[in-house]
């Protein structure tokens, strides 16, 4: 693959033109697909020869990446060909495993469901394709009447979701990647897009090479590669981002530079009766109450809390107070993985609304996601324990009735009680049944909780020795999770199956299967349907529609049922297309309209809402809530679309909510016993837990192992140097790591950083499971540790 890949990379780096094709390589057939990694949603051209992916090129026709890929994207084809691919179902037998048939494996899962359907849980991710997530959602909520389904996206973007809903009444960003092309100021709030979203970051840096002036402000707890490109770096104490946002709002009011017209026409004010017990919708507030609450957040007071010089707080206040520039804010895990994640998201949305930097290209508060379909599947399909497809809630009787009708099941089928969120699900699974643990079985697909959950000793390793607990894992490689699995199922990966993703700018993307999976590996969607059919055949009532048909009734062109539960017939029809067309009916309530499947076949993705024009063409939407682009913005008194219309407003009046929330300290801070802050995160070369990227030789060589970043003065005090081992230890666990001083990142004194991609060095044995009270998302960015030299 190396030669073809190298050729494809060279072409990808060329100047893109709309008609440029992939390189001419003899015998190679090209087709489109979104990249398998992050939420950017870059499009690639995949070259296949003799049933094997042999080349990858950036897709020059794609608006997202315009032919460019990051180092992971250029090597994405290699993720299929690690030497240790799982190729057959494996059942635990004593200390080892025995190979079994798919028929037996499906039967074992059906047995676990029948034994206790309300104690069965499904744990997926933002790597589920849209049809896979819809199938799992249908299986659990319409089939088992059980809401114990949650994605690992709970660990990465749940705080963004709750904030979008609390602020605008509906989830996901209003803007799109075009904001990066048109902003005058880009503020990175606690994130490092130079490494985490490098293709998006390049859009901004490339503008500078063309002579455009773009001011970049990096607000972080450690210097990163993003800092190297920033004109201003604001280093803040962990958790004090709350105070910084309040300080900006204070200055906008104090200086009279807030956008009075925008606020009066389009905004309300909101607060919490008790900040220690916040709720999603809070209570109504007033402008005067908001001003009074912000009074204490002077630049000098914010400096005391955060460590950011008062002059820098004033700089931010001055920029947001200007009407002649456009400001885009970017954030990711630094905000979301936060014990006040919903609140810090809310506050920065509020700064944009208060200043009027909203609704024009380049003026946008934008949350980025880390997984390829965290938006399209976890958020839109609603594979969360409290959610239903299309932005609905299990707690709403109307929403349940709508979904029951669309699923063609009888009223009352959906349980009105939300299921367990991720932390609670695994806590219950790791709690003995005799002590109240009410989850007996978890089926894991497309994620690796044995490495990615916080506080692993409590939330994952606690399963050890619990004989009545049963863990099912569908994956492509052995992982930290399969080590405790009772049943392992080999899955198809990426272009070994059909698929659809939804990226961070509301863009839905489609691809076709291009190569066969190895051995007896099979699609995750098929696995779900096969278990559902086994239950149907056994007479399990939930797997029937109200007219008696199978819950996953799939038909051919002649209208006859296709036995899609039989692997030999799964690809007789396009199951993805039929599931997507069913799901599409759920999307209109919250104006997340999707086009027919065939439109995505023709396009490099479409951003919802996608509406049909009178001439039959389908039109995507770049800027939601803005009258110049959003088709759902209502007309004003003059008969023309309103300038701004928050048509899903929680207050029912077309207005967004500007929130106040005070600075609150984190639940765990350094002390004499544990004097260092710990922050965790990703690196450029690896994606999440490294299950795929560590099998790519080039990426593994470039970043072979995890490390701990340490300030040089702290290292000198500890008596350790570069490459020497230390133990990073918290109140929960410890891990040994080599020291890296003067590397890519530069933590301040008293702070360390550790990436989480390395399954041989599990930093999540150290992290804590404290989480945002609204989103239930854990805080991976700050806990207290000590650093101990290791002598050999």
mmCIF file of C-alpha atoms in Angstrom, residues 122 127-137 377 383 445-446 492 497-498 501 523-526 528 576 579:
data_model
loop_
_atom_site.group_PDB
_atom_site.id
_atom_site.type_symbol
_atom_site.label_atom_id
_atom_site.label_comp_id
_atom_site.label_asym_id
_atom_site.label_seq_id
_atom_site.Cartn_x
_atom_site.Cartn_y
_atom_site.Cartn_z
ATOM 1 C CA UNK A 122 -26.342 -1.132 25.126
ATOM 2 C CA UNK A 127 -18.538 6.048 15.777
ATOM 3 C CA UNK A 128 -21.787 4.203 15.204
ATOM 4 C CA UNK A 129 -23.015 5.014 11.715
ATOM 5 C CA UNK A 130 -26.419 6.671 11.578
ATOM 6 C CA UNK A 131 -28.183 3.404 10.552
ATOM 7 C CA UNK A 132 -26.276 1.440 13.225
ATOM 8 C CA UNK A 133 -27.301 3.904 15.909
ATOM 9 C CA UNK A 134 -30.892 3.956 14.697
ATOM 10 C CA UNK A 135 -30.974 0.156 14.775
ATOM 11 C CA UNK A 136 -29.623 0.076 18.350
ATOM 12 C CA UNK A 137 -32.067 2.803 19.393
ATOM 13 C CA UNK A 377 -25.718 9.475 15.482
ATOM 14 C CA UNK A 383 -28.762 7.245 21.276
ATOM 15 C CA UNK A 445 -20.199 -1.641 20.050
ATOM 16 C CA UNK A 446 -17.583 0.600 18.375
ATOM 17 C CA UNK A 492 -16.591 -4.878 9.961
ATOM 18 C CA UNK A 497 -19.617 -1.890 5.154
ATOM 19 C CA UNK A 498 -22.094 0.751 3.998
ATOM 20 C CA UNK A 501 -21.911 9.847 9.413
ATOM 21 C CA UNK A 523 -21.483 -5.374 10.314
ATOM 22 C CA UNK A 524 -22.565 -4.065 13.722
ATOM 23 C CA UNK A 525 -25.967 -3.199 12.269
ATOM 24 C CA UNK A 526 -26.463 -6.784 11.114
ATOM 25 C CA UNK A 528 -28.264 -5.942 16.167
ATOM 26 C CA UNK A 576 -28.712 1.327 5.360
ATOM 27 C CA UNK A 579 -33.190 2.346 7.924
#
